[in-house]
Amino acid sequence: MKLALFDLDHTLLNTDSDHSWGEFLVNEGLVDPVHHRQMNDKFYDDYKAGQLDPIAYNEFVFEFLTQHDNAYLTELHLLFMQKVIRPQMRPKGFDAIKKHQDMGHAIVGITATSDFITAPIFREFGITEIIATNADVIDGKYTGKVKGLPCYQKGKLARLDQWLDGRTVSESWAYSDSINDRFLLEYASHAIAVNPDDRLEKLAQEQHWDIQDWSIVSV
């Protein structure tokens, strides 16, 4: 198997989908604006610092899901896609995915953000194999808990190993923007730092990894 692994937030997207979802809920008047924004910003700062508690963050995100039925949540996510996500989808991300598709590579979206938020976004990029932090669901209802191991930092490698289920990878590519994904990038045969944060840029330079700019340039 030849495998291409794509992070989502600030890699395929110009934004962070998790943080943007929180902002979307605030802007739509669906949550307490002061408390929700304060918590959302705090967790996002923790993530950027590499100090996120992924269980606590996702349980914060999942709390809203427990309060509504699936039909409403699906409708709300469609509005989120329309208002927030589609304008932030990077054309160079689509190009990179197509390149790997044309070469017959297996393509996986791999993200610390929850499957509720990210699965529809990855599918819009044409990626159907998705490894994400999973929201626990019982009898069709969100429980507010994380199911299994969060897909974060070294957890991404563990979750990837589960997905591979013993299959052998002969060559791999990994695309990410974040120092949180250093382990994934170190795993790959070809590491690509996409618009990397400062710490990842420094590491990429030290390791002689490819550094690419996928940001949209206004014409």
mmCIF file of C-alpha atoms in Angstrom:
data_model
loop_
_atom_site.group_PDB
_atom_site.id
_atom_site.type_symbol
_atom_site.label_atom_id
_atom_site.label_comp_id
_atom_site.label_asym_id
_atom_site.label_seq_id
_atom_site.Cartn_x
_atom_site.Cartn_y
_atom_site.Cartn_z
ATOM 1 C CA MET A 1 0.000 0.000 0.000
ATOM 2 C CA LYS A 2 1.095 3.529 -0.811
ATOM 3 C CA LEU A 3 -0.617 5.887 1.591
ATOM 4 C CA ALA A 4 -1.309 9.639 1.652
ATOM 5 C CA LEU A 5 -2.339 11.101 5.028
ATOM 6 C CA PHE A 6 -4.006 14.525 5.186
ATOM 7 C CA ASP A 7 -4.555 16.604 8.289
ATOM 8 C CA LEU A 8 -7.572 18.920 8.004
ATOM 9 C CA ASP A 9 -7.383 22.118 10.056
ATOM 10 C CA HIS A 10 -5.028 24.745 8.616
ATOM 11 C CA THR A 11 -3.863 22.110 6.125
ATOM 12 C CA LEU A 12 -6.730 21.385 3.758
ATOM 13 C CA LEU A 13 -8.619 24.309 5.303
ATOM 14 C CA ASN A 14 -7.636 27.931 5.850
ATOM 15 C CA THR A 15 -9.258 27.664 9.277
ATOM 16 C CA ASP A 16 -9.613 25.348 12.287
ATOM 17 C CA SER A 17 -12.937 23.549 11.891
ATOM 18 C CA ASP A 18 -13.277 22.760 15.614
ATOM 19 C CA HIS A 19 -12.770 26.361 16.743
ATOM 20 C CA SER A 20 -14.877 27.602 13.817
ATOM 21 C CA TRP A 21 -17.758 25.329 14.873
ATOM 22 C CA GLY A 22 -17.723 26.955 18.315
ATOM 23 C CA GLU A 23 -17.716 30.423 16.759
ATOM 24 C CA PHE A 24 -20.525 29.369 14.435
ATOM 25 C CA LEU A 25 -22.684 28.276 17.400
ATOM 26 C CA VAL A 26 -22.022 31.617 19.106
ATOM 27 C CA ASN A 27 -22.815 33.623 15.969
ATOM 28 C CA GLU A 28 -26.029 31.677 15.387
ATOM 29 C CA GLY A 29 -27.134 32.452 18.950
ATOM 30 C CA LEU A 30 -27.261 28.777 19.924
ATOM 31 C CA VAL A 31 -24.965 28.849 22.980
ATOM 32 C CA ASP A 32 -24.063 31.253 25.760
ATOM 33 C CA PRO A 33 -21.783 33.661 23.873
ATOM 34 C CA VAL A 34 -19.450 34.708 26.690
ATOM 35 C CA HIS A 35 -18.828 31.333 28.318
ATOM 36 C CA HIS A 36 -18.694 29.328 25.087
ATOM 37 C CA ARG A 37 -16.313 31.695 23.326
ATOM 38 C CA GLN A 38 -14.074 31.896 26.398
ATOM 39 C CA MET A 39 -13.820 28.097 26.669
ATOM 40 C CA ASN A 40 -13.466 27.634 22.907
ATOM 41 C CA ASP A 41 -10.606 30.154 22.752
ATOM 42 C CA LYS A 42 -8.865 28.636 25.775
ATOM 43 C CA PHE A 43 -8.879 25.132 24.289
ATOM 44 C CA TYR A 44 -7.688 26.472 20.937
ATOM 45 C CA ASP A 45 -4.772 28.265 22.632
ATOM 46 C CA ASP A 46 -3.925 25.019 24.451
ATOM 47 C CA TYR A 47 -3.925 23.170 21.126
ATOM 48 C CA LYS A 48 -1.596 25.685 19.478
ATOM 49 C CA ALA A 49 0.726 25.395 22.481
ATOM 50 C CA GLY A 50 0.729 21.592 22.175
ATOM 51 C CA GLN A 51 -0.876 21.267 25.614
ATOM 52 C CA LEU A 52 -4.467 20.364 24.759
ATOM 53 C CA ASP A 53 -6.431 17.917 26.896
ATOM 54 C CA PRO A 54 -8.257 16.220 23.989
ATOM 55 C CA ILE A 55 -10.808 14.488 26.221
ATOM 56 C CA ALA A 56 -11.813 17.719 27.977
ATOM 57 C CA TYR A 57 -11.987 19.650 24.723
ATOM 58 C CA ASN A 58 -14.073 17.124 22.872
ATOM 59 C CA GLU A 59 -16.451 16.689 25.804
ATOM 60 C CA PHE A 60 -16.916 20.463 25.714
ATOM 61 C CA VAL A 61 -17.737 20.250 21.980
ATOM 62 C CA PHE A 62 -19.958 17.180 22.390
ATOM 63 C CA GLU A 63 -22.101 18.755 25.120
ATOM 64 C CA PHE A 64 -24.062 20.657 22.461
ATOM 65 C CA LEU A 65 -24.605 17.439 20.473
ATOM 66 C CA THR A 66 -26.295 15.752 23.433
ATOM 67 C CA GLN A 67 -28.980 18.447 23.514
ATOM 68 C CA HIS A 68 -30.338 17.978 19.977
ATOM 69 C CA ASP A 69 -31.565 15.233 17.684
ATOM 70 C CA ASN A 70 -29.590 14.017 14.702
ATOM 71 C CA ALA A 71 -31.861 15.543 12.060
ATOM 72 C CA TYR A 72 -31.363 19.018 13.535
ATOM 73 C CA LEU A 73 -27.599 18.494 13.923
ATOM 74 C CA THR A 74 -27.289 17.363 10.308
ATOM 75 C CA GLU A 75 -29.199 20.435 9.139
ATOM 76 C CA LEU A 76 -27.027 22.676 11.299
ATOM 77 C CA HIS A 77 -23.838 21.124 9.928
ATOM 78 C CA LEU A 78 -25.029 21.791 6.367
ATOM 79 C CA LEU A 79 -25.424 25.459 7.287
ATOM 80 C CA PHE A 80 -21.945 25.416 8.873
ATOM 81 C CA MET A 81 -20.521 23.985 5.652
ATOM 82 C CA GLN A 82 -22.244 26.651 3.578
ATOM 83 C CA LYS A 83 -21.458 29.666 5.749
ATOM 84 C CA VAL A 84 -18.045 28.801 7.150
ATOM 85 C CA ILE A 85 -16.237 25.823 5.655
ATOM 86 C CA ARG A 86 -16.608 25.931 1.877
ATOM 87 C CA PRO A 87 -15.045 29.405 1.562
ATOM 88 C CA GLN A 88 -12.046 28.093 3.546
ATOM 89 C CA MET A 89 -11.324 24.952 1.477
ATOM 90 C CA ARG A 90 -7.887 25.289 -0.081
ATOM 91 C CA PRO A 91 -7.645 24.674 -3.838
ATOM 92 C CA LYS A 92 -4.098 23.345 -3.431
ATOM 93 C CA GLY A 93 -5.508 20.780 -1.016
ATOM 94 C CA PHE A 94 -7.850 19.510 -3.727
ATOM 95 C CA ASP A 95 -4.893 19.449 -6.138
ATOM 96 C CA ALA A 96 -2.741 17.373 -3.780
ATOM 97 C CA ILE A 97 -5.549 14.892 -3.137
ATOM 98 C CA LYS A 98 -6.167 14.494 -6.875
ATOM 99 C CA LYS A 99 -2.459 13.912 -7.480
ATOM 100 C CA HIS A 100 -2.468 10.984 -5.053
ATOM 101 C CA GLN A 101 -5.767 9.672 -6.417
ATOM 102 C CA ASP A 102 -4.321 9.699 -9.938
ATOM 103 C CA MET A 103 -1.338 7.662 -8.707
ATOM 104 C CA GLY A 104 -3.657 5.098 -7.132
ATOM 105 C CA HIS A 105 -2.606 5.806 -3.559
ATOM 106 C CA ALA A 106 -4.796 5.066 -0.562
ATOM 107 C CA ILE A 107 -5.925 8.395 0.908
ATOM 108 C CA VAL A 108 -6.849 8.942 4.552
ATOM 109 C CA GLY A 109 -8.028 12.063 6.347
ATOM 110 C CA ILE A 110 -6.589 12.059 9.845
ATOM 111 C CA THR A 111 -7.522 14.699 12.409
ATOM 112 C CA ALA A 112 -7.724 15.397 16.130
ATOM 113 C CA THR A 113 -11.086 17.066 15.543
ATOM 114 C CA SER A 114 -14.236 14.996 16.025
ATOM 115 C CA ASP A 115 -15.837 12.827 13.371
ATOM 116 C CA PHE A 116 -19.092 14.800 13.713
ATOM 117 C CA ILE A 117 -17.418 17.993 12.538
ATOM 118 C CA THR A 118 -14.859 16.620 10.092
ATOM 119 C CA ALA A 119 -16.336 13.612 8.277
ATOM 120 C CA PRO A 120 -18.616 15.731 6.034
ATOM 121 C CA ILE A 121 -15.722 18.110 5.324
ATOM 122 C CA PHE A 122 -13.308 15.345 4.337
ATOM 123 C CA ARG A 123 -15.987 13.799 2.113
ATOM 124 C CA GLU A 124 -16.378 17.140 0.335
ATOM 125 C CA PHE A 125 -12.649 16.952 -0.428
ATOM 126 C CA GLY A 126 -13.245 13.480 -1.887
ATOM 127 C CA ILE A 127 -11.752 11.615 1.082
ATOM 128 C CA THR A 128 -13.875 8.751 2.391
ATOM 129 C CA GLU A 129 -11.391 6.993 4.687
ATOM 130 C CA ILE A 130 -11.388 9.082 7.860
ATOM 131 C CA ILE A 131 -9.592 8.712 11.182
ATOM 132 C CA ALA A 132 -10.830 11.245 13.731
ATOM 133 C CA THR A 133 -11.582 11.567 17.414
ATOM 134 C CA ASN A 134 -14.856 9.659 17.718
ATOM 135 C CA ALA A 135 -17.957 10.888 19.503
ATOM 136 C CA ASP A 136 -19.621 8.151 21.547
ATOM 137 C CA VAL A 137 -23.135 7.306 20.356
ATOM 138 C CA ILE A 138 -25.600 4.980 22.112
ATOM 139 C CA ASP A 139 -28.983 4.175 20.564
ATOM 140 C CA GLY A 140 -28.459 6.914 18.006
ATOM 141 C CA LYS A 141 -27.838 9.612 20.612
ATOM 142 C CA TYR A 142 -24.600 11.393 21.442
ATOM 143 C CA THR A 143 -23.523 10.654 25.023
ATOM 144 C CA GLY A 144 -21.117 13.601 25.291
ATOM 145 C CA LYS A 145 -18.144 11.274 25.759
ATOM 146 C CA VAL A 146 -15.170 10.376 23.588
ATOM 147 C CA LYS A 147 -15.191 6.837 22.211
ATOM 148 C CA GLY A 148 -11.810 5.144 22.278
ATOM 149 C CA LEU A 149 -8.472 6.894 21.918
ATOM 150 C CA PRO A 150 -8.418 10.550 20.834
ATOM 151 C CA CYS A 151 -6.710 11.019 17.471
ATOM 152 C CA TYR A 152 -4.183 13.519 18.810
ATOM 153 C CA GLN A 153 -0.369 13.648 18.745
ATOM 154 C CA LYS A 154 0.929 10.060 19.267
ATOM 155 C CA GLY A 155 -2.699 8.961 19.334
ATOM 156 C CA LYS A 156 -2.790 9.568 15.582
ATOM 157 C CA LEU A 157 -0.172 6.856 15.083
ATOM 158 C CA ALA A 158 -2.049 4.442 17.338
ATOM 159 C CA ARG A 159 -5.317 5.098 15.523
ATOM 160 C CA LEU A 160 -3.573 4.753 12.142
ATOM 161 C CA ASP A 161 -2.160 1.402 13.253
ATOM 162 C CA GLN A 162 -5.688 0.275 14.176
ATOM 163 C CA TRP A 163 -6.954 1.375 10.772
ATOM 164 C CA LEU A 164 -4.152 -0.450 8.936
ATOM 165 C CA ASP A 165 -5.012 -3.649 10.825
ATOM 166 C CA GLY A 166 -1.766 -5.357 9.876
ATOM 167 C CA ARG A 167 -1.603 -4.110 6.288
ATOM 168 C CA THR A 168 1.878 -3.104 5.151
ATOM 169 C CA VAL A 169 2.658 0.396 3.906
ATOM 170 C CA SER A 170 5.503 0.540 1.377
ATOM 171 C CA GLU A 171 5.571 4.328 1.014
ATOM 172 C CA SER A 172 3.670 7.153 2.678
ATOM 173 C CA TRP A 173 3.106 10.895 2.520
ATOM 174 C CA ALA A 174 1.842 13.033 5.400
ATOM 175 C CA TYR A 175 0.591 16.613 5.149
ATOM 176 C CA SER A 176 0.147 18.843 8.210
ATOM 177 C CA ASP A 177 0.583 22.371 9.518
ATOM 178 C CA SER A 178 1.041 21.650 13.227
ATOM 179 C CA ILE A 179 3.804 20.674 15.631
ATOM 180 C CA ASN A 180 1.163 18.421 17.198
ATOM 181 C CA ASP A 181 1.613 16.194 14.135
ATOM 182 C CA ARG A 182 5.368 15.829 14.346
ATOM 183 C CA PHE A 183 4.952 12.113 15.148
ATOM 184 C CA LEU A 184 2.805 11.553 12.058
ATOM 185 C CA LEU A 185 5.275 13.455 9.891
ATOM 186 C CA GLU A 186 8.216 11.517 11.345
ATOM 187 C CA TYR A 187 6.380 8.278 10.542
ATOM 188 C CA ALA A 188 5.882 9.137 6.871
ATOM 189 C CA SER A 189 8.351 8.419 4.091
ATOM 190 C CA HIS A 190 7.622 11.905 2.775
ATOM 191 C CA ALA A 191 6.713 14.654 5.252
ATOM 192 C CA ILE A 192 5.122 17.817 3.893
ATOM 193 C CA ALA A 193 4.732 20.806 6.219
ATOM 194 C CA VAL A 194 1.845 22.886 4.866
ATOM 195 C CA ASN A 195 1.903 26.518 6.031
ATOM 196 C CA PRO A 196 3.559 25.260 9.204
ATOM 197 C CA ASP A 197 3.382 26.894 12.614
ATOM 198 C CA ASP A 198 6.669 28.316 13.884
ATOM 199 C CA ARG A 199 7.808 25.201 15.731
ATOM 200 C CA LEU A 200 6.934 22.857 12.886
ATOM 201 C CA GLU A 201 8.677 25.131 10.392
ATOM 202 C CA LYS A 202 11.855 24.981 12.487
ATOM 203 C CA LEU A 203 11.621 21.170 12.745
ATOM 204 C CA ALA A 204 10.886 20.847 9.017
ATOM 205 C CA GLN A 205 13.970 22.903 8.193
ATOM 206 C CA GLU A 206 16.109 20.759 10.532
ATOM 207 C CA GLN A 207 14.742 17.528 9.021
ATOM 208 C CA HIS A 208 14.850 18.837 5.440
ATOM 209 C CA TRP A 209 11.141 18.198 5.000
ATOM 210 C CA ASP A 210 9.228 19.738 2.131
ATOM 211 C CA ILE A 211 7.541 23.020 3.129
ATOM 212 C CA GLN A 212 4.605 24.139 1.000
ATOM 213 C CA ASP A 213 2.351 27.193 0.936
ATOM 214 C CA TRP A 214 -1.275 26.311 0.249
ATOM 215 C CA SER A 215 -2.745 29.622 1.398
ATOM 216 C CA ILE A 216 -5.025 31.365 -1.055
ATOM 217 C CA VAL A 217 -3.425 34.421 -2.641
ATOM 218 C CA SER A 218 -5.806 37.156 -3.764
ATOM 219 C CA VAL A 219 -5.401 38.126 -7.393
#
